mmCIF file with all atom_site columns, C-alpha atoms in Angstrom:
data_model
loop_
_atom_site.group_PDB
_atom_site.id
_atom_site.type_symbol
_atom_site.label_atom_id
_atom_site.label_alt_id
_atom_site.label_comp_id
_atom_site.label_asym_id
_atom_site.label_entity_id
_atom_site.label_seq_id
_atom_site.pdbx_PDB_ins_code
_atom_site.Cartn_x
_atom_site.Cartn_y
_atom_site.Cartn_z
_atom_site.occupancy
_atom_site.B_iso_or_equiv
_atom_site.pdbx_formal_charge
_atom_site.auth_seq_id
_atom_site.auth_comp_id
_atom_site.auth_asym_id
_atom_site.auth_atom_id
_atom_site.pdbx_PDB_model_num
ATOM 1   C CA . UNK P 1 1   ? 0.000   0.000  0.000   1.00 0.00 ? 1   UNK P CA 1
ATOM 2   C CA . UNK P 1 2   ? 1.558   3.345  -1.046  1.00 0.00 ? 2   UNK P CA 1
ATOM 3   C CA . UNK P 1 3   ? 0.756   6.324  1.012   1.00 0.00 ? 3   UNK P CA 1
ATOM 4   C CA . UNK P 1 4   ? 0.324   9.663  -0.045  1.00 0.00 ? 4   UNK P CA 1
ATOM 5   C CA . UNK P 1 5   ? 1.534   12.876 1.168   1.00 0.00 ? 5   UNK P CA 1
ATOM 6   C CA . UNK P 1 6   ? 0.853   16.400 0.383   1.00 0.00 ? 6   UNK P CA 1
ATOM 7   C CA . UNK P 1 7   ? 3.018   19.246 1.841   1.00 0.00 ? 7   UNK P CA 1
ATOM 8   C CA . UNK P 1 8   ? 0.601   22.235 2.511   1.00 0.00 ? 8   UNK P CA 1
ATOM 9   C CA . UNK P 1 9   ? 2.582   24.545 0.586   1.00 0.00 ? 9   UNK P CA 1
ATOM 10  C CA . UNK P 1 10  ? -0.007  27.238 1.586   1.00 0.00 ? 10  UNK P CA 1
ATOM 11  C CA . UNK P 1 11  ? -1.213  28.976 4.917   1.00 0.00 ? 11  UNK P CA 1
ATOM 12  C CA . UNK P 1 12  ? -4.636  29.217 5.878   1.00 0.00 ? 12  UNK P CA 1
ATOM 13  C CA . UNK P 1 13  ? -4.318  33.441 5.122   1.00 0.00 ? 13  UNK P CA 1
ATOM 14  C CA . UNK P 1 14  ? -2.639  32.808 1.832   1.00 0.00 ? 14  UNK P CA 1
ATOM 15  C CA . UNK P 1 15  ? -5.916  30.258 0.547   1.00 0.00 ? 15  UNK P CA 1
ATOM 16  C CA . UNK P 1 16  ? -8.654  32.740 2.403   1.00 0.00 ? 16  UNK P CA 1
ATOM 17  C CA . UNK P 1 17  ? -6.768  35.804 0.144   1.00 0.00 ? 17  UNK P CA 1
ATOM 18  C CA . UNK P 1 18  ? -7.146  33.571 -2.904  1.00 0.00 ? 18  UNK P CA 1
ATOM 19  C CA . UNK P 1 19  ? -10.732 32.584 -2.013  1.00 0.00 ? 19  UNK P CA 1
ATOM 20  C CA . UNK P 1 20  ? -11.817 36.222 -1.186  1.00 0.00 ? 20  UNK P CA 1
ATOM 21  C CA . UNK P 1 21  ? -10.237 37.279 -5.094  1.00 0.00 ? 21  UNK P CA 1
ATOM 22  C CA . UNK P 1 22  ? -11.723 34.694 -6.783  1.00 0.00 ? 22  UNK P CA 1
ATOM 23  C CA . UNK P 1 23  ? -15.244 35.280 -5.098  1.00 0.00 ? 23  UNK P CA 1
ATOM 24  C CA . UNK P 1 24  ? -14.269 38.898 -6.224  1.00 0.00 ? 24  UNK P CA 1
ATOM 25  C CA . UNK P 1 25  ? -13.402 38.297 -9.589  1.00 0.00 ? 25  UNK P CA 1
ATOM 26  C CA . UNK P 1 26  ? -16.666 35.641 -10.143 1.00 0.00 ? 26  UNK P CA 1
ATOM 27  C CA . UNK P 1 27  ? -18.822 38.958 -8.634  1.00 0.00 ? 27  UNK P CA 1
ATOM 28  C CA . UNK P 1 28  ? -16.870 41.384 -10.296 1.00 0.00 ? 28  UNK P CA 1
ATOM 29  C CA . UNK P 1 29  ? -19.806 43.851 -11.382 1.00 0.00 ? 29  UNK P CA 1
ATOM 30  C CA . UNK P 1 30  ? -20.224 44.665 -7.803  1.00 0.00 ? 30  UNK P CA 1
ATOM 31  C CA . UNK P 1 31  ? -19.100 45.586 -4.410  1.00 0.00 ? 31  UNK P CA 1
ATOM 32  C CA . UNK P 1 32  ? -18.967 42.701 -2.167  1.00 0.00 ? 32  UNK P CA 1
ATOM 33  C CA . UNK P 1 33  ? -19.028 42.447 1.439   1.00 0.00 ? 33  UNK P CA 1
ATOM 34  C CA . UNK P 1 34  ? -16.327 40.835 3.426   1.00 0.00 ? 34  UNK P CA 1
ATOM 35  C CA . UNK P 1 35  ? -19.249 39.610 5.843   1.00 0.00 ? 35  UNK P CA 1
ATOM 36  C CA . UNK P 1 36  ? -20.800 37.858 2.340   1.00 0.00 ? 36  UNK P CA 1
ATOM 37  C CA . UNK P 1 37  ? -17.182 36.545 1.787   1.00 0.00 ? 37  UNK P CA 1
ATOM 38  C CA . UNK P 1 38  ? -17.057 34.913 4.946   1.00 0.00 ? 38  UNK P CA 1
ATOM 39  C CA . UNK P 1 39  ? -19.766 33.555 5.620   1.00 0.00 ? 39  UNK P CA 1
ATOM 40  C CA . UNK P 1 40  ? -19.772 31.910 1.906   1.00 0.00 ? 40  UNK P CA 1
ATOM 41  C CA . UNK P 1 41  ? -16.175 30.326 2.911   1.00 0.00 ? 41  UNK P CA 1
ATOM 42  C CA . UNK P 1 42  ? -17.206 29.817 6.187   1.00 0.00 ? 42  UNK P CA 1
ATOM 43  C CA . UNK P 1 43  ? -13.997 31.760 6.999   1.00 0.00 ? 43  UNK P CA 1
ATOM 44  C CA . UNK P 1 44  ? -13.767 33.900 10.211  1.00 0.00 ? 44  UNK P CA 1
ATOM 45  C CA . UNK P 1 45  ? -15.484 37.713 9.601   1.00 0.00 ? 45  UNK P CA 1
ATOM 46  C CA . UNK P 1 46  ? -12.621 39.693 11.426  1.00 0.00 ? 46  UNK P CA 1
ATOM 47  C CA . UNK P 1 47  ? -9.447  37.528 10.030  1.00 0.00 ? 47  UNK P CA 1
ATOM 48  C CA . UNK P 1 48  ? -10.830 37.890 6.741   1.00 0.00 ? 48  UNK P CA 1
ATOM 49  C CA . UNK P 1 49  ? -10.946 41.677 7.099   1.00 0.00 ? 49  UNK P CA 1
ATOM 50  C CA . UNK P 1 50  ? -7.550  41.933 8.026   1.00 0.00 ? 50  UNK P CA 1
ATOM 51  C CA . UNK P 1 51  ? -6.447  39.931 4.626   1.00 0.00 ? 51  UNK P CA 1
ATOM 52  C CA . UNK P 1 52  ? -8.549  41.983 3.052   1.00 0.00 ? 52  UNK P CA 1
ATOM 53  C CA . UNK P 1 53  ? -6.760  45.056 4.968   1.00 0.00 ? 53  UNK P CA 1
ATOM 54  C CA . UNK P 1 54  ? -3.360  44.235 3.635   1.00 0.00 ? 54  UNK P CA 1
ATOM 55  C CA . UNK P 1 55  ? -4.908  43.295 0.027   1.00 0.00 ? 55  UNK P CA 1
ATOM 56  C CA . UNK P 1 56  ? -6.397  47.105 -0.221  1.00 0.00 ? 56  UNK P CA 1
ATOM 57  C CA . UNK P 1 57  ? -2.717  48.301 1.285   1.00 0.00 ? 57  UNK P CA 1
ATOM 58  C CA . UNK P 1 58  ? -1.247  46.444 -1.445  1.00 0.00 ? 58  UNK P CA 1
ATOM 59  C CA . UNK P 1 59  ? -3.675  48.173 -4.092  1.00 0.00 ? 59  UNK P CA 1
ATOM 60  C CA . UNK P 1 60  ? -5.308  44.584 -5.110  1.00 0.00 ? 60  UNK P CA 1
ATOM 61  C CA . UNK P 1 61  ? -8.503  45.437 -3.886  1.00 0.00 ? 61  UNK P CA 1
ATOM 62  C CA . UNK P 1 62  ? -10.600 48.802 -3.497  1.00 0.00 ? 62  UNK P CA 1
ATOM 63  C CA . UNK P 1 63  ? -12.495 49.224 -0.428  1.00 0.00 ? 63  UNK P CA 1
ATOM 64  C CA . UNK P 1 64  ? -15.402 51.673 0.255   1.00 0.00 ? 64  UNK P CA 1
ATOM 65  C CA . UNK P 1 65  ? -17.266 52.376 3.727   1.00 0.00 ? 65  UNK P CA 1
ATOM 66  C CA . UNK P 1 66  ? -20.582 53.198 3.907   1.00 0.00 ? 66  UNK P CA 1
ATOM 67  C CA . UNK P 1 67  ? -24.434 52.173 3.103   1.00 0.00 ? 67  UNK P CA 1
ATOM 68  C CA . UNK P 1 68  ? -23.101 51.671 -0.402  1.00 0.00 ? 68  UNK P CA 1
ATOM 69  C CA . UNK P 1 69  ? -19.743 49.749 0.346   1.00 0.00 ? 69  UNK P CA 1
ATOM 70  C CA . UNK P 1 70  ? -18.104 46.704 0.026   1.00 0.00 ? 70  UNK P CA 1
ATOM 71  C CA . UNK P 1 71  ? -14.410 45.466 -1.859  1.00 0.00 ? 71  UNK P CA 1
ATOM 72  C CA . UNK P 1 72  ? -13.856 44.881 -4.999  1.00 0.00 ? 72  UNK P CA 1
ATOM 73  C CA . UNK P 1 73  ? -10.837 44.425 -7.389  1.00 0.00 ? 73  UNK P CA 1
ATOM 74  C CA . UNK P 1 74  ? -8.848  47.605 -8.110  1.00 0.00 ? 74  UNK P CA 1
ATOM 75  C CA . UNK P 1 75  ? -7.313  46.565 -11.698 1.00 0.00 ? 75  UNK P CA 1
ATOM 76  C CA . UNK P 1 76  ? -9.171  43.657 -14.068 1.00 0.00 ? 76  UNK P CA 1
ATOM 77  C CA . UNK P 1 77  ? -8.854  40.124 -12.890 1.00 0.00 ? 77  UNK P CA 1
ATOM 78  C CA . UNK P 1 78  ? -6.456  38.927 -15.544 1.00 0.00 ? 78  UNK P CA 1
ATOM 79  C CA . UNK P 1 79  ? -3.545  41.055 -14.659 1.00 0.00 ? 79  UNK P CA 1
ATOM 80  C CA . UNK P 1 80  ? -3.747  39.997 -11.136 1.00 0.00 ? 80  UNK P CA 1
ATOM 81  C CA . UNK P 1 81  ? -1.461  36.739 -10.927 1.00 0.00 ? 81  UNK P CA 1
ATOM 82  C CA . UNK P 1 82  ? -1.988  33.800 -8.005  1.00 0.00 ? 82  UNK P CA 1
ATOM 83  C CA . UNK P 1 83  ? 2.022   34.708 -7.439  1.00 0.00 ? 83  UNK P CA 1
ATOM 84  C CA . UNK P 1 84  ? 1.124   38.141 -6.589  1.00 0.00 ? 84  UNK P CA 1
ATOM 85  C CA . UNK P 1 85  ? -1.462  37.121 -3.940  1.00 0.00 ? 85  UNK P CA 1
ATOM 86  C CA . UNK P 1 86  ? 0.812   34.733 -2.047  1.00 0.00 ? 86  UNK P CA 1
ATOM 87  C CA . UNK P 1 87  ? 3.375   37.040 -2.069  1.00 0.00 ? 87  UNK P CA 1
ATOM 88  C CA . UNK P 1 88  ? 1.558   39.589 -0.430  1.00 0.00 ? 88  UNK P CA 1
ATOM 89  C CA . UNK P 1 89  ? 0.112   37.478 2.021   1.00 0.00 ? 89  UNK P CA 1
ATOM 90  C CA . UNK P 1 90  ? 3.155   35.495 2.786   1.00 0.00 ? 90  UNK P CA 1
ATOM 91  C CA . UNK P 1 91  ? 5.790   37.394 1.453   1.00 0.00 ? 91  UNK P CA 1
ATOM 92  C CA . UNK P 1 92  ? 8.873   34.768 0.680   1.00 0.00 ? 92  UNK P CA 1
ATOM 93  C CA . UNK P 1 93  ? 11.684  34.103 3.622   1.00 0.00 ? 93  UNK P CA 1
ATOM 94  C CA . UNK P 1 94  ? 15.004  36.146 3.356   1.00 0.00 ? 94  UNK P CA 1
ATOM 95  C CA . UNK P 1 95  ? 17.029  32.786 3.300   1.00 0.00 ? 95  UNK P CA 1
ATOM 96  C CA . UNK P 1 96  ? 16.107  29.598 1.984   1.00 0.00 ? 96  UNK P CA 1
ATOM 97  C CA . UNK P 1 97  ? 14.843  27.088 3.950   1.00 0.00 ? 97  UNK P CA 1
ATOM 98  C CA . UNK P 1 98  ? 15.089  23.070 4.504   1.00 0.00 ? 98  UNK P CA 1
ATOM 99  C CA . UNK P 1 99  ? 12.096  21.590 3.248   1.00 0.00 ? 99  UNK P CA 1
ATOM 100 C CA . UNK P 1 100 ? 12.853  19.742 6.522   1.00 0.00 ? 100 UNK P CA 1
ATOM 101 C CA . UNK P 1 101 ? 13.682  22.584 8.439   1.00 0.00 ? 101 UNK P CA 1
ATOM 102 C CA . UNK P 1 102 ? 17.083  20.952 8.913   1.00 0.00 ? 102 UNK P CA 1
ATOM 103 C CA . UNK P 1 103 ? 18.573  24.999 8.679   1.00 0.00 ? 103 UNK P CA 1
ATOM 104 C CA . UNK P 1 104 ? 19.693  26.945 5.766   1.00 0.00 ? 104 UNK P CA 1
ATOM 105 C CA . UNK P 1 105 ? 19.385  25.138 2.131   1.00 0.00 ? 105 UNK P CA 1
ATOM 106 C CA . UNK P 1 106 ? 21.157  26.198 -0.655  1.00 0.00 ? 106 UNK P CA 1
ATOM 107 C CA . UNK P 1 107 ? 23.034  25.072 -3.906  1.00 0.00 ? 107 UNK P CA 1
ATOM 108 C CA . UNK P 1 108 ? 26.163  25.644 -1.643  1.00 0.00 ? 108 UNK P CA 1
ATOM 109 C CA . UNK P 1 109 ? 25.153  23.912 1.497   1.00 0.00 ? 109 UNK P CA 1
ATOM 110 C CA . UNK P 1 110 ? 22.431  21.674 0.204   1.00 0.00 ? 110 UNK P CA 1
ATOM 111 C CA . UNK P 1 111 ? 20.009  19.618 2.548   1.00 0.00 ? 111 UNK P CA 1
ATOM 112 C CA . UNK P 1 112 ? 19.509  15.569 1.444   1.00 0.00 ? 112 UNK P CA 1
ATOM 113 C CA . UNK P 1 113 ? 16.543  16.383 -0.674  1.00 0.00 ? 113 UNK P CA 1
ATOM 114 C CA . UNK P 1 114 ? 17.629  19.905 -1.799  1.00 0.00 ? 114 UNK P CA 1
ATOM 115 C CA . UNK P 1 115 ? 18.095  18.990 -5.664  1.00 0.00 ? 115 UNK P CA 1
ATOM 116 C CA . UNK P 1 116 ? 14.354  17.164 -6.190  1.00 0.00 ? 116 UNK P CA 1
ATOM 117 C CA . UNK P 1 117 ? 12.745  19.999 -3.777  1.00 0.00 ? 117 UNK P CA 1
ATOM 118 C CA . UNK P 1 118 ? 14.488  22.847 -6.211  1.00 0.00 ? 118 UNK P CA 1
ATOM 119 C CA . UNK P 1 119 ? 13.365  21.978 -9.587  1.00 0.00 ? 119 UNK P CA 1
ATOM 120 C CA . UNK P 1 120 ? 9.474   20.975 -7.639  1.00 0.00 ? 120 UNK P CA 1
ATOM 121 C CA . UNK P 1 121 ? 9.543   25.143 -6.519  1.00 0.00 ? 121 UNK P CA 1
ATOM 122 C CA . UNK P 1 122 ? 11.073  26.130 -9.562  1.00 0.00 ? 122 UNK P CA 1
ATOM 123 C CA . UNK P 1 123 ? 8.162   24.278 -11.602 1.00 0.00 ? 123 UNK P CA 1
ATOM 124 C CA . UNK P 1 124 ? 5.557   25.455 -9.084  1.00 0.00 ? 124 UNK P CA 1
ATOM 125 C CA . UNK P 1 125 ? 6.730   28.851 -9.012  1.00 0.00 ? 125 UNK P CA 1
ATOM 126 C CA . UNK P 1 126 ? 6.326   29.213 -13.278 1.00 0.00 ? 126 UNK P CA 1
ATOM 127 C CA . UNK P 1 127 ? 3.579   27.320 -13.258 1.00 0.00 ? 127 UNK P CA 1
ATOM 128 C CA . UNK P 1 128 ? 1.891   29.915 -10.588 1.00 0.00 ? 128 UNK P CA 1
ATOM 129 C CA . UNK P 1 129 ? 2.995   33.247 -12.700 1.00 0.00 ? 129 UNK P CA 1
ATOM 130 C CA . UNK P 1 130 ? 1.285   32.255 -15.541 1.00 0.00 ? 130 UNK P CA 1
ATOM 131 C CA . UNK P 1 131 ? -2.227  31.755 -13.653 1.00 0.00 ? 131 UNK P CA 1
ATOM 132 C CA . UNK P 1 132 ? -4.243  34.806 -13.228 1.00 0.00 ? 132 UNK P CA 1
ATOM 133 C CA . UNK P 1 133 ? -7.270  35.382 -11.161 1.00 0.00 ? 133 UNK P CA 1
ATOM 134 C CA . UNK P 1 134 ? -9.473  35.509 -14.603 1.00 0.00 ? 134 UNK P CA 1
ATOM 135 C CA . UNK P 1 135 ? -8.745  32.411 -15.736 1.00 0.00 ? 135 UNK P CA 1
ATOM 136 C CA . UNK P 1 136 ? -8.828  30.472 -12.095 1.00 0.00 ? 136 UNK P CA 1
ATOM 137 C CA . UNK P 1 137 ? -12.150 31.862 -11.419 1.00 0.00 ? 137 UNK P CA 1
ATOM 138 C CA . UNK P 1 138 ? -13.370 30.008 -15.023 1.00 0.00 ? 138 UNK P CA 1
ATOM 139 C CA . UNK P 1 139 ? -12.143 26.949 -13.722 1.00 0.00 ? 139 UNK P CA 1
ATOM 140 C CA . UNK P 1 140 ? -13.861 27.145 -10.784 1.00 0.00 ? 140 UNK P CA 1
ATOM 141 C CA . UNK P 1 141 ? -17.503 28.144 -12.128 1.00 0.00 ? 141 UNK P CA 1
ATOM 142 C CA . UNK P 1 142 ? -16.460 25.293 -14.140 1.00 0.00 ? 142 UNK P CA 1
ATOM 143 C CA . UNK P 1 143 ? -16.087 22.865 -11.287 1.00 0.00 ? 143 UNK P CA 1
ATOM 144 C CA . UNK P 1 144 ? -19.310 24.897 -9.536  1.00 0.00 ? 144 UNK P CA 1
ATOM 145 C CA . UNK P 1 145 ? -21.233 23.720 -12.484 1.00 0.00 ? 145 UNK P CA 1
ATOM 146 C CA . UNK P 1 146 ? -20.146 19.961 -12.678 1.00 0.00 ? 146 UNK P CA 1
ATOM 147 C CA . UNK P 1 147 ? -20.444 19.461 -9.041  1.00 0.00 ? 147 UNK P CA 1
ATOM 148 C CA . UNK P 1 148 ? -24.362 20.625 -10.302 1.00 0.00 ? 148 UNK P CA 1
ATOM 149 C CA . UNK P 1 149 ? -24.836 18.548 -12.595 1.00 0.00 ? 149 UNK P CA 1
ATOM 150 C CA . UNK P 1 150 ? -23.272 15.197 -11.777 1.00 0.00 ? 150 UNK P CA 1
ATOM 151 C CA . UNK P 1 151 ? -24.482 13.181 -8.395  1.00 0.00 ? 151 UNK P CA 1
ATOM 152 C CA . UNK P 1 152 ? -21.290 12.784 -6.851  1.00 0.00 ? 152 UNK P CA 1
ATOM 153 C CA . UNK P 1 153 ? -20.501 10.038 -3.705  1.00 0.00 ? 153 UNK P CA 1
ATOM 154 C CA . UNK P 1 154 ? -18.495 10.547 -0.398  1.00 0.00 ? 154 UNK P CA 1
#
């Protein structure tokens, strides 16, 4: 029996950013409020306003108080990469880690895994700048609509 692992490559605050954008970019002829965000993701009101917070401080996102307020995205959809949204949120460490956490992994000092775990990141990492909120949000009315239309089992 083979087991399989995933690494969580992303924290919770990085997926609730990307969540919140897509949501955005699917209702992207209107403001939206974060308390509507949340409560569709079933993601905390206030922690979601404070990735929301640094997502307007970033100039992502435009915010607006009032009877008539609510977020929306402050340039179109398809020039807004996934890439730029994790970085933001989780803005990359100064030195390279272990994926282990061993210490300090480079092409210099190397950790046992360091040449397989390189080329994964560097694949990952291209793979991520070409995907822009535009196109993941088609995928996922995509997915909304087959999870409609085909009975699906536990």
């Amino acid at each position: 029996m083979v087991n399989h692992y995933i690494i969580d490559m992303f924290s919770q605050s990085v997926k609730h950013a990307i969540q919140a954008m897509i949501y955005l970019t699917i209702h992207q002829d209107k403001k939206v409020m974060v308390n509507k965000i949340a409560k569709d993701y079933d993601i905390p009101r206030f922690y979601l306003a404070k990735i929301v917070q640094t997502l307007v401080k970033h100039g992502l996102i435009t915010s607006t108080r009032g009877r008539n307020g609510g977020i929306k995205l402050n340039r179109p959809a398809k020039d807004i990469r996934i890439i730029d949204i994790i970085k933001i949120i989780d803005p990359p460490p100064e030195k390279e880690m272990c994926l282990f956490g061993l210490d300090v992994c480079s092409d210099s000092v190397p950790c046992p895994v360091h040449d397989v775990w390189k080329t994964m990141k560097e694949n990952f990492n291209k793979n991520l700048i070409n995907q822009n909120l535009e196109a993941l949000a088609k995928k996922v009315n995509l997915k909304h609509e087959l999870l409609q239309s085909t009975p699906h089992t536990k």
